[in-house]
Coordinates of C-alpha atoms and ligand atoms in Angstrom, one line a residue:
M1 CA 0.0 0.0 0.0
K2 CA 1.6 3.2 -1.1
T3 CA -0.6 6.2 -0.1
L4 CA -1.8 6.5 3.5
K5 CA -3.2 10.0 3.6
G6 CA -6.9 10.1 4.2
K7 CA -7.1 6.3 4.6
T8 CA -8.2 4.5 7.7
A9 CA -6.3 2.3 10.2
V10 CA -7.9 0.0 12.8
I11 CA -5.5 -0.8 15.6
T12 CA -6.2 -3.1 18.5
G13 CA -4.1 -2.7 21.6
A14 CA -3.8 0.9 20.6
A15 CA -3.4 2.3 24.1
S16 CA 0.2 1.2 24.7
G17 CA 3.4 -0.3 23.2
F18 CA 3.4 -1.2 19.5
G19 CA -0.2 -0.2 19.0
L20 CA 0.2 3.3 20.3
E21 CA 3.5 3.9 18.4
T22 CA 1.8 2.7 15.2
A23 CA -1.1 5.0 15.9
R24 CA 1.4 7.9 16.2
L25 CA 2.9 7.0 12.7
C26 CA -0.6 6.6 11.2
A27 CA -1.5 10.1 12.5
A28 CA 1.7 11.5 11.1
A29 CA 0.8 10.0 7.7
G30 CA -2.6 11.7 7.7
M31 CA -4.8 8.6 8.4
N32 CA -8.1 8.3 10.3
I33 CA -7.6 5.9 13.2
V34 CA -9.9 3.5 15.1
M35 CA -8.1 2.9 18.4
A36 CA -9.3 -0.2 20.2
D37 CA -8.2 -1.3 23.6
V38 CA -9.5 -2.9 26.8
Q39 CA -8.0 -0.4 29.2
Q40 CA -10.3 2.6 29.2
E41 CA -8.1 5.1 31.0
A42 CA -5.0 4.4 28.9
L43 CA -7.2 4.4 25.8
D44 CA -8.7 7.8 26.6
R45 CA -5.2 9.2 27.1
A46 CA -3.8 7.7 24.0
A47 CA -6.8 8.8 21.8
A48 CA -6.6 12.4 23.1
E49 CA -2.9 12.4 22.2
I50 CA -3.4 11.1 18.7
E51 CA -6.3 13.5 18.1
A52 CA -4.1 16.4 19.2
L53 CA -1.8 15.3 16.4
G54 CA -4.6 16.2 14.0
A55 CA -6.0 12.7 13.2
K56 CA -9.6 11.8 13.2
V57 CA -9.9 9.2 15.9
L58 CA -12.6 6.7 16.9
P59 CA -11.6 5.3 20.4
F60 CA -13.4 2.0 21.1
R61 CA -13.2 0.1 24.3
L62 CA -13.4 -3.6 23.8
D63 CA -12.1 -7.0 24.8
V64 CA -10.8 -8.6 21.6
A65 CA -11.5 -12.0 23.0
K66 CA -15.3 -11.2 22.8
A67 CA -16.6 -11.9 19.3
E68 CA -19.6 -9.5 19.7
Q69 CA -17.4 -6.7 20.9
V70 CA -15.1 -7.0 17.9
E71 CA -18.1 -7.1 15.6
A72 CA -19.5 -4.0 17.2
M73 CA -16.2 -2.2 16.7
G74 CA -16.2 -3.3 13.1
R75 CA -19.7 -1.8 12.6
A76 CA -18.7 1.4 14.4
A77 CA -15.5 1.7 12.3
Y78 CA -17.4 1.2 9.1
E79 CA -20.1 3.8 10.0
R80 CA -17.5 6.4 10.9
F81 CA -14.9 5.9 8.2
G82 CA -16.0 3.2 5.8
A83 CA -13.9 0.1 5.2
P84 CA -10.4 0.3 6.7
H85 CA -7.3 0.1 4.6
F86 CA -4.9 -1.0 7.4
V87 CA -5.9 -3.4 10.1
F88 CA -3.4 -4.1 12.9
N89 CA -4.6 -7.1 15.0
N90 CA -2.1 -6.4 17.7
A91 CA -3.7 -6.7 21.2
G92 CA -2.0 -9.4 23.2
V93 CA -1.1 -10.6 26.7
S94 CA 1.8 -12.6 28.0
S95 CA 2.0 -15.8 30.0
G96 CA 4.6 -18.2 31.1
G97 CA 5.5 -21.2 33.2
L98 CA 5.6 -25.0 32.6
I99 CA 3.0 -25.9 30.0
W100 CA 1.0 -28.3 32.3
E101 CA 0.7 -25.7 35.1
H102 CA -1.7 -23.3 33.4
T103 CA -5.1 -23.4 34.9
L104 CA -8.2 -23.7 32.7
K105 CA -8.8 -19.9 33.2
D106 CA -5.2 -19.2 32.2
W107 CA -5.7 -21.1 28.9
E108 CA -9.1 -19.4 28.3
W109 CA -7.7 -16.0 28.8
I110 CA -4.6 -16.2 26.7
V111 CA -6.2 -18.2 23.9
G112 CA -9.2 -15.7 23.9
V113 CA -7.0 -12.6 23.6
N114 CA -4.0 -13.7 21.6
L115 CA -5.6 -16.2 19.2
M116 CA -9.3 -15.5 19.1
G117 CA -8.7 -11.7 19.2
V118 CA -6.7 -12.1 15.9
A119 CA -9.3 -14.5 14.5
H120 CA -12.1 -12.1 15.2
G121 CA -10.2 -9.2 13.6
V122 CA -9.6 -11.3 10.4
R123 CA -13.2 -12.5 10.4
V124 CA -14.7 -9.1 10.8
F125 CA -12.5 -6.9 8.6
T126 CA -11.4 -9.1 5.7
P127 CA -14.9 -9.4 4.1
M128 CA -15.3 -5.6 4.6
M129 CA -12.0 -5.0 2.8
L130 CA -12.8 -7.4 0.0
E131 CA -16.2 -5.7 -0.5
A132 CA -14.5 -2.3 -0.7
A133 CA -12.0 -3.6 -3.3
K134 CA -14.9 -4.9 -5.4
H135 CA -16.5 -1.5 -5.5
D136 CA -13.5 0.7 -5.7
A137 CA -10.8 0.0 -8.3
D138 CA -8.3 2.1 -6.3
Y139 CA -8.9 0.4 -3.0
E140 CA -5.9 -1.3 -1.4
G141 CA -5.8 -2.9 2.0
H142 CA -3.3 -4.5 4.4
I143 CA -3.8 -6.6 7.5
V144 CA -0.9 -7.0 10.0
N145 CA -1.2 -9.6 12.8
T146 CA 1.1 -9.5 15.8
A147 CA 2.7 -12.8 16.7
S148 CA 6.1 -13.0 18.3
M149 CA 9.5 -14.8 17.9
A150 CA 7.6 -17.2 20.2
G151 CA 5.5 -18.0 17.1
V152 CA 8.4 -19.5 15.2
V153 CA 10.6 -21.0 18.0
N154 CA 9.3 -22.7 21.2
M155 CA 11.5 -21.7 24.1
P156 CA 10.9 -23.6 27.4
N157 CA 8.8 -22.3 30.2
M158 CA 6.9 -19.9 27.9
G159 CA 3.8 -22.1 28.2
S160 CA 0.6 -21.2 26.3
Y161 CA 2.2 -18.0 24.9
N162 CA 4.1 -20.1 22.4
V163 CA 1.0 -21.9 21.5
T164 CA -1.0 -18.8 20.7
K165 CA 1.7 -17.1 18.8
N166 CA 2.4 -20.2 16.7
A167 CA -1.3 -20.0 15.9
V168 CA -1.1 -16.4 14.9
V169 CA 1.7 -17.2 12.5
S170 CA -0.5 -20.0 11.1
I171 CA -3.5 -17.7 10.7
S172 CA -1.4 -15.1 9.0
E173 CA 0.4 -17.5 6.5
T174 CA -3.0 -19.0 5.7
L175 CA -4.6 -15.5 5.3
F176 CA -1.7 -14.6 2.9
Q177 CA -2.4 -17.7 0.8
D178 CA -6.2 -17.3 0.9
L179 CA -6.1 -13.6 -0.1
A180 CA -3.8 -14.5 -3.0
L181 CA -6.6 -16.8 -4.2
V182 CA -9.1 -14.0 -4.4
T183 CA -7.4 -10.6 -4.8
D184 CA -4.3 -8.8 -5.7
R185 CA -5.2 -5.7 -3.7
I186 CA -5.4 -6.9 -0.1
H187 CA -2.2 -8.1 1.5
C188 CA -1.1 -9.2 4.9
S189 CA 2.0 -9.5 7.2
V190 CA 2.9 -11.1 10.5
L191 CA 4.9 -9.1 13.1
C192 CA 7.3 -11.3 15.1
P193 CA 9.0 -9.1 17.7
F194 CA 11.6 -10.4 20.1
F195 CA 11.9 -8.6 23.5
V196 CA 11.1 -4.9 23.3
P197 CA 10.3 -2.6 26.2
T198 CA 6.5 -2.1 26.4
G199 CA 3.8 -2.8 29.0
I200 CA 3.6 -6.5 28.0
H201 CA 5.3 -7.8 31.2
H202 CA 2.4 -6.2 33.1
S203 CA -0.3 -8.0 31.2
E204 CA -2.1 -9.1 34.3
R205 CA -3.4 -5.5 34.5
N206 CA -5.8 -6.4 31.7
R207 CA -7.0 -9.8 33.0
P208 CA -10.8 -9.5 33.3
A209 CA -12.6 -10.5 36.5
E210 CA -14.3 -13.5 34.9
M211 CA -10.8 -14.9 34.0
A212 CA -9.5 -14.3 37.5
D213 CA -8.1 -17.4 39.2
D214 CA -7.8 -18.3 42.9
A215 CA -4.7 -20.4 42.2
K216 CA -1.5 -18.9 43.4
P217 CA 1.2 -18.6 40.7
T218 CA 3.5 -21.6 40.6
K219 CA 7.3 -21.3 41.0
S220 CA 7.8 -21.9 37.2
Q221 CA 5.3 -19.0 36.5
L222 CA 7.1 -16.7 38.9
I223 CA 10.4 -17.6 37.3
A224 CA 8.9 -16.9 33.8
K225 CA 7.5 -13.6 35.0
A226 CA 10.9 -12.4 36.4
L227 CA 12.9 -13.6 33.4
G228 CA 10.3 -12.1 31.0
E229 CA 10.4 -8.7 32.8
K230 CA 14.2 -8.7 32.7
A231 CA 14.3 -9.6 29.0
V232 CA 11.5 -7.1 28.0
T233 CA 12.9 -4.2 30.0
S234 CA 16.5 -4.6 28.8
G235 CA 15.5 -4.8 25.1
K236 CA 17.5 -2.2 23.1
L237 CA 15.1 -1.6 20.3
T238 CA 12.1 0.6 21.1
A239 CA 8.4 0.1 20.4
A240 CA 8.7 3.1 18.0
D241 CA 11.4 1.3 16.0
V242 CA 9.1 -1.7 15.7
A243 CA 6.1 0.5 14.6
R244 CA 8.3 1.9 11.9
M245 CA 9.2 -1.6 10.7
V246 CA 5.4 -2.4 10.5
M247 CA 4.7 0.7 8.4
D248 CA 7.7 0.0 6.1
A249 CA 6.5 -3.6 5.6
V250 CA 3.0 -2.3 4.7
A251 CA 4.5 0.1 2.2
E252 CA 6.7 -2.6 0.7
N253 CA 4.2 -5.4 1.0
R254 CA 6.5 -7.6 2.9
F255 CA 5.0 -10.5 4.8
Y256 CA 7.4 -11.4 7.6
I257 CA 8.4 -8.6 10.0
F258 CA 11.2 -9.7 12.4
S259 CA 12.3 -7.0 14.8
H260 CA 15.6 -9.0 15.5
P261 CA 16.6 -10.8 12.3
R262 CA 19.9 -11.8 14.0
A263 CA 17.9 -14.1 16.2
L264 CA 16.6 -16.1 13.2
G265 CA 19.4 -18.7 13.7
S266 CA 17.2 -20.4 16.2
V267 CA 14.4 -20.7 13.6
Q268 CA 16.8 -22.2 11.2
T269 CA 17.9 -24.8 13.8
R270 CA 14.2 -25.6 14.5
L271 CA 13.4 -26.1 10.8
E272 CA 16.5 -28.3 10.4
D273 CA 15.4 -30.4 13.4
I274 CA 12.1 -30.9 11.6
M275 CA 13.7 -31.6 8.2
L276 CA 16.3 -34.0 9.6
G277 CA 13.9 -35.7 12.0
R278 CA 16.1 -34.6 15.0
N279 CA 14.7 -34.1 18.4
P280 CA 14.2 -30.4 19.3
S281 CA 17.7 -28.8 19.8
D282 CA 18.7 -27.1 23.0
P283 CA 17.4 -23.5 22.4
F284 CA 20.2 -22.2 24.7
K285 CA 23.1 -23.9 22.9
D286 CA 24.7 -20.6 22.0
R287 CA 24.3 -19.3 25.6
P288 CA 24.3 -22.4 27.7
Q289 CA 24.5 -20.5 31.0
I290 CA 21.0 -19.1 30.5
G291 CA 19.6 -22.6 30.0
E292 CA 21.6 -23.9 33.0
N293 CA 20.3 -21.1 35.2
L294 CA 16.7 -21.8 34.1
R295 CA 17.0 -25.5 34.7
N296 CA 18.6 -25.0 38.1
A297 CA 15.9 -22.5 39.1
I298 CA 13.1 -24.8 38.0
R299 CA 14.5 -27.9 39.6
S300 CA 15.2 -26.1 42.9
A301 CA 11.5 -25.6 43.0
E302 CA 10.7 -29.2 43.4
Ligands
NAD1 N1 7.0 -6.3 23.8 C1 7.5 -7.4 23.4 O1 8.6 -7.8 23.8 C2 6.7 -8.3 22.6 C3 7.4 -9.4 21.9 C4 6.7 -10.3 21.1 C5 5.3 -10.0 20.9 N2 4.7 -9.0 21.5 C6 3.3 -8.8 21.2 O2 3.0 -7.5 20.8 C7 1.7 -7.1 21.0 C8 1.5 -5.8 21.6 O3 2.0 -5.8 22.9 P1 3.0 -4.7 23.5 O4 4.3 -5.3 23.6 O5 2.8 -3.4 22.8 O6 2.4 -4.6 25.0 P2 1.5 -3.5 25.8 O7 1.0 -4.2 27.0 O8 2.3 -2.3 25.9 O9 0.3 -3.3 24.8 C9 -0.7 -4.2 24.6 C10 -2.0 -3.5 24.5 O10 -3.1 -4.5 24.3 C11 -4.2 -4.1 25.2 N3 -4.9 -5.3 25.5 C12 -4.6 -6.4 26.3 N4 -5.6 -7.3 26.3 C13 -6.6 -6.8 25.5 C14 -7.9 -7.3 25.2 N5 -8.4 -8.4 25.7 N6 -8.6 -6.5 24.3 C15 -8.1 -5.4 23.8 N7 -6.9 -4.9 24.1 C16 -6.2 -5.6 25.0 C17 -3.5 -3.6 26.4 O11 -4.4 -2.8 27.2 C18 -2.4 -2.8 25.8 O12 -2.8 -1.4 25.6 C19 1.1 -8.3 21.8 O13 0.3 -9.2 20.9 C20 2.3 -9.0 22.3 O14 2.1 -10.4 22.6 C21 5.4 -8.1 22.3

């Protein structure tokens, strides 16, 4: 997609991190923006900031895990601005710990937000965009789904997060292929960031009451939280850098967006494991001390 001025962006998770930084770039490009988020106060603040940059903004509070709320946001977006040209299915939450230690509520929450949130966005907006392309020969659209490096490599103790992000890569690759069957004017990309400082390590702030759990976090979950926080907060790239990568990929119609391409060696090793029928390689083989520390911490919990 070449021209953005006067076009419309829909961004979920727009009140913080990658979503907010992308909204800033969309505003600078002269786009109308639907800013969707679950956190009302942060959304109000973010929407006011983006409006002050001169953009037309429709703030919409929703939980992306709820089908009917994403559908309502789709209707509101269409009524205000017409079919969007750029849809960023980005809202997400983090989780960690040994895969068998998630409670049912943990699974329901993270699958609802990270996987179904993206599925709802694709389900609601793709038909709207295809319809717009049918009636307007100049229409072009682009959908970006936020996965993670955890969508292409499965590090230990990252539990259901890996599962949902693998699923987002799968949705996105399938969407890419399916769109190519029916149109040349709507494209898609998948964003796979590594660790970048945002609010992601405080995801519990957005856990709804009906997903609350009486279970105390297990030792492995506490370890995952501490390591996740350290990795996220010490990331060198900024959320603004990542938002710029997203907008460049949309302009160049590039599918895979990796914030840290130098980390792709671990993806290659994983794919070689699959091709050669090897058991999964040690993900920490280049930095064995990290794996050793994690193993020791987890085992000392027994
Ligand atoms: N920051 C990283 O290191 C990193 C790495 C890989 C992937 N990601 C992914 O990037 C995406 C954006 O996260 P971020 O890092 O900007 O974190 P963030 O916490 O700063 O922003 C996420 C936003 O999503 C919103 N949100 C959470 N649950 C929601 C729900 N149910 N409905 C609607 N909105 C909801 C939050 O309120 C927040 O504004 C997520 O999908 C995350 O998994 C982040």
